[in-house]
């Protein structure tokens, strides 16, 4: 069964890069342009894995993680953070909010797909 990955990022270029990497690996990919849109897309479509940026308009990635964890239907859905941030305090905040993992941009498509496979298992 094909797993669905929701990518949440305000950068069209990053969304396109994620789409290519994940579709080539056999995943169904749905996308959102910011945190608010991400939670709307998740509620409407569901997802097996979520990849979110941190710095976005309207709602940042921390808000996305908190929103996902507050939803009983997605409380256990893996959430990977993909961001340019590498600050230990922000990583700790994301972990405390319920993030499953942290990947720093720019990403290696092979390592990204490996991380998705690990959390989806």
mmCIF file of C-alpha atoms in Angstrom:
data_model
loop_
_atom_site.group_PDB
_atom_site.id
_atom_site.type_symbol
_atom_site.label_atom_id
_atom_site.label_comp_id
_atom_site.label_asym_id
_atom_site.label_seq_id
_atom_site.Cartn_x
_atom_site.Cartn_y
_atom_site.Cartn_z
ATOM 1 C CA UNK A 1 0.000 0.000 0.000
ATOM 2 C CA UNK A 2 1.369 3.392 -1.006
ATOM 3 C CA UNK A 3 2.013 5.741 1.890
ATOM 4 C CA UNK A 4 1.017 9.386 1.677
ATOM 5 C CA UNK A 5 3.429 12.129 2.699
ATOM 6 C CA UNK A 6 2.184 15.644 3.458
ATOM 7 C CA UNK A 7 4.858 18.284 2.842
ATOM 8 C CA UNK A 8 4.359 21.715 4.430
ATOM 9 C CA UNK A 9 6.700 24.427 3.169
ATOM 10 C CA UNK A 10 6.228 28.012 1.969
ATOM 11 C CA UNK A 11 8.957 27.620 -0.679
ATOM 12 C CA UNK A 12 7.622 26.375 -4.006
ATOM 13 C CA UNK A 13 11.116 25.247 -4.974
ATOM 14 C CA UNK A 14 11.424 23.160 -1.802
ATOM 15 C CA UNK A 15 7.962 21.664 -2.317
ATOM 16 C CA UNK A 16 8.924 20.725 -5.873
ATOM 17 C CA UNK A 17 12.203 19.130 -4.694
ATOM 18 C CA UNK A 18 10.364 17.129 -2.028
ATOM 19 C CA UNK A 19 7.720 16.066 -4.545
ATOM 20 C CA UNK A 20 10.337 14.727 -6.965
ATOM 21 C CA UNK A 21 12.354 12.899 -4.308
ATOM 22 C CA UNK A 22 9.346 11.291 -2.644
ATOM 23 C CA UNK A 23 7.431 10.398 -5.806
ATOM 24 C CA UNK A 24 10.556 8.785 -7.262
ATOM 25 C CA UNK A 25 10.678 6.650 -4.104
ATOM 26 C CA UNK A 26 7.056 5.559 -4.607
ATOM 27 C CA UNK A 27 5.239 7.811 -2.141
ATOM 28 C CA UNK A 28 1.994 9.644 -2.780
ATOM 29 C CA UNK A 29 2.691 13.314 -2.007
ATOM 30 C CA UNK A 30 0.238 16.022 -0.998
ATOM 31 C CA UNK A 31 1.401 19.567 -0.319
ATOM 32 C CA UNK A 32 0.584 22.659 1.701
ATOM 33 C CA UNK A 33 1.979 26.186 1.462
ATOM 34 C CA UNK A 34 2.075 27.040 5.195
ATOM 35 C CA UNK A 35 1.085 25.707 8.591
ATOM 36 C CA UNK A 36 -2.576 26.710 8.470
ATOM 37 C CA UNK A 37 -2.948 25.160 5.029
ATOM 38 C CA UNK A 38 -1.042 22.088 6.239
ATOM 39 C CA UNK A 39 -3.534 21.359 8.996
ATOM 40 C CA UNK A 40 -6.419 21.939 6.547
ATOM 41 C CA UNK A 41 -4.909 19.521 4.011
ATOM 42 C CA UNK A 42 -4.254 16.969 6.767
ATOM 43 C CA UNK A 43 -7.859 17.176 8.009
ATOM 44 C CA UNK A 44 -9.234 16.801 4.481
ATOM 45 C CA UNK A 45 -6.906 14.092 3.166
ATOM 46 C CA UNK A 46 -5.006 12.480 6.022
ATOM 47 C CA UNK A 47 -1.349 11.470 5.724
ATOM 48 C CA UNK A 48 0.942 8.696 6.899
ATOM 49 C CA UNK A 49 3.953 10.984 7.341
ATOM 50 C CA UNK A 50 4.298 14.769 7.605
ATOM 51 C CA UNK A 51 7.353 16.826 6.658
ATOM 52 C CA UNK A 52 7.211 20.442 7.793
ATOM 53 C CA UNK A 53 9.386 23.517 7.592
ATOM 54 C CA UNK A 54 9.720 25.684 10.712
ATOM 55 C CA UNK A 55 9.735 29.246 9.354
ATOM 56 C CA UNK A 56 6.480 29.899 7.489
ATOM 57 C CA UNK A 57 3.830 32.622 7.363
ATOM 58 C CA UNK A 58 0.498 32.329 9.218
ATOM 59 C CA UNK A 59 1.606 29.291 11.281
ATOM 60 C CA UNK A 60 5.137 28.013 11.798
ATOM 61 C CA UNK A 61 6.249 24.408 11.995
ATOM 62 C CA UNK A 62 5.967 24.325 15.789
ATOM 63 C CA UNK A 63 2.286 25.194 15.409
ATOM 64 C CA UNK A 64 1.907 22.441 12.808
ATOM 65 C CA UNK A 65 3.430 19.851 15.143
ATOM 66 C CA UNK A 66 1.262 20.992 18.052
ATOM 67 C CA UNK A 67 -1.843 20.955 15.836
ATOM 68 C CA UNK A 68 -1.078 17.444 14.590
ATOM 69 C CA UNK A 69 -0.474 16.126 18.108
ATOM 70 C CA UNK A 70 -3.706 17.740 19.364
ATOM 71 C CA UNK A 71 -5.730 15.852 16.728
ATOM 72 C CA UNK A 72 -6.668 12.361 18.002
ATOM 73 C CA UNK A 73 -6.662 11.058 14.411
ATOM 74 C CA UNK A 74 -3.023 12.053 13.875
ATOM 75 C CA UNK A 75 -1.554 11.995 17.364
ATOM 76 C CA UNK A 76 0.888 9.230 16.338
ATOM 77 C CA UNK A 77 1.588 10.309 12.743
ATOM 78 C CA UNK A 78 5.356 10.773 12.281
ATOM 79 C CA UNK A 79 6.377 14.421 11.801
ATOM 80 C CA UNK A 80 9.804 15.234 10.344
ATOM 81 C CA UNK A 81 11.089 18.801 10.525
ATOM 82 C CA UNK A 82 12.969 19.963 7.410
ATOM 83 C CA UNK A 83 14.514 23.385 7.953
ATOM 84 C CA UNK A 84 17.562 25.585 7.571
ATOM 85 C CA UNK A 85 17.583 25.943 11.367
ATOM 86 C CA UNK A 86 20.156 23.911 13.290
ATOM 87 C CA UNK A 87 19.808 25.624 16.675
ATOM 88 C CA UNK A 88 19.737 23.122 19.566
ATOM 89 C CA UNK A 89 17.055 25.111 21.389
ATOM 90 C CA UNK A 90 14.716 24.961 18.386
ATOM 91 C CA UNK A 91 15.377 21.230 17.986
ATOM 92 C CA UNK A 92 14.499 20.721 21.647
ATOM 93 C CA UNK A 93 11.329 22.796 21.217
ATOM 94 C CA UNK A 94 10.302 20.728 18.190
ATOM 95 C CA UNK A 95 11.008 17.489 20.060
ATOM 96 C CA UNK A 96 8.970 18.703 23.038
ATOM 97 C CA UNK A 97 6.091 19.565 20.682
ATOM 98 C CA UNK A 98 6.173 16.022 19.325
ATOM 99 C CA UNK A 99 8.476 16.046 16.278
ATOM 100 C CA UNK A 100 9.751 12.631 15.266
ATOM 101 C CA UNK A 101 12.967 13.812 13.590
ATOM 102 C CA UNK A 102 14.933 16.791 12.291
ATOM 103 C CA UNK A 103 16.606 17.207 8.879
ATOM 104 C CA UNK A 104 18.628 20.281 7.918
ATOM 105 C CA UNK A 105 18.271 21.881 4.462
ATOM 106 C CA UNK A 106 19.634 21.501 1.894
ATOM 107 C CA UNK A 107 18.663 17.864 2.026
ATOM 108 C CA UNK A 108 20.136 14.807 0.341
ATOM 109 C CA UNK A 109 17.197 13.065 -1.407
ATOM 110 C CA UNK A 110 18.549 9.608 -0.532
ATOM 111 C CA UNK A 111 18.917 10.460 3.163
ATOM 112 C CA UNK A 112 15.487 12.110 3.194
ATOM 113 C CA UNK A 113 13.814 9.026 1.714
ATOM 114 C CA UNK A 114 15.721 6.825 4.194
ATOM 115 C CA UNK A 115 14.423 8.959 7.069
ATOM 116 C CA UNK A 116 10.866 8.764 5.723
ATOM 117 C CA UNK A 117 11.137 4.964 5.398
ATOM 118 C CA UNK A 118 12.434 4.663 8.973
ATOM 119 C CA UNK A 119 9.625 6.684 10.532
ATOM 120 C CA UNK A 120 6.978 5.062 8.316
ATOM 121 C CA UNK A 121 7.941 1.517 9.332
#
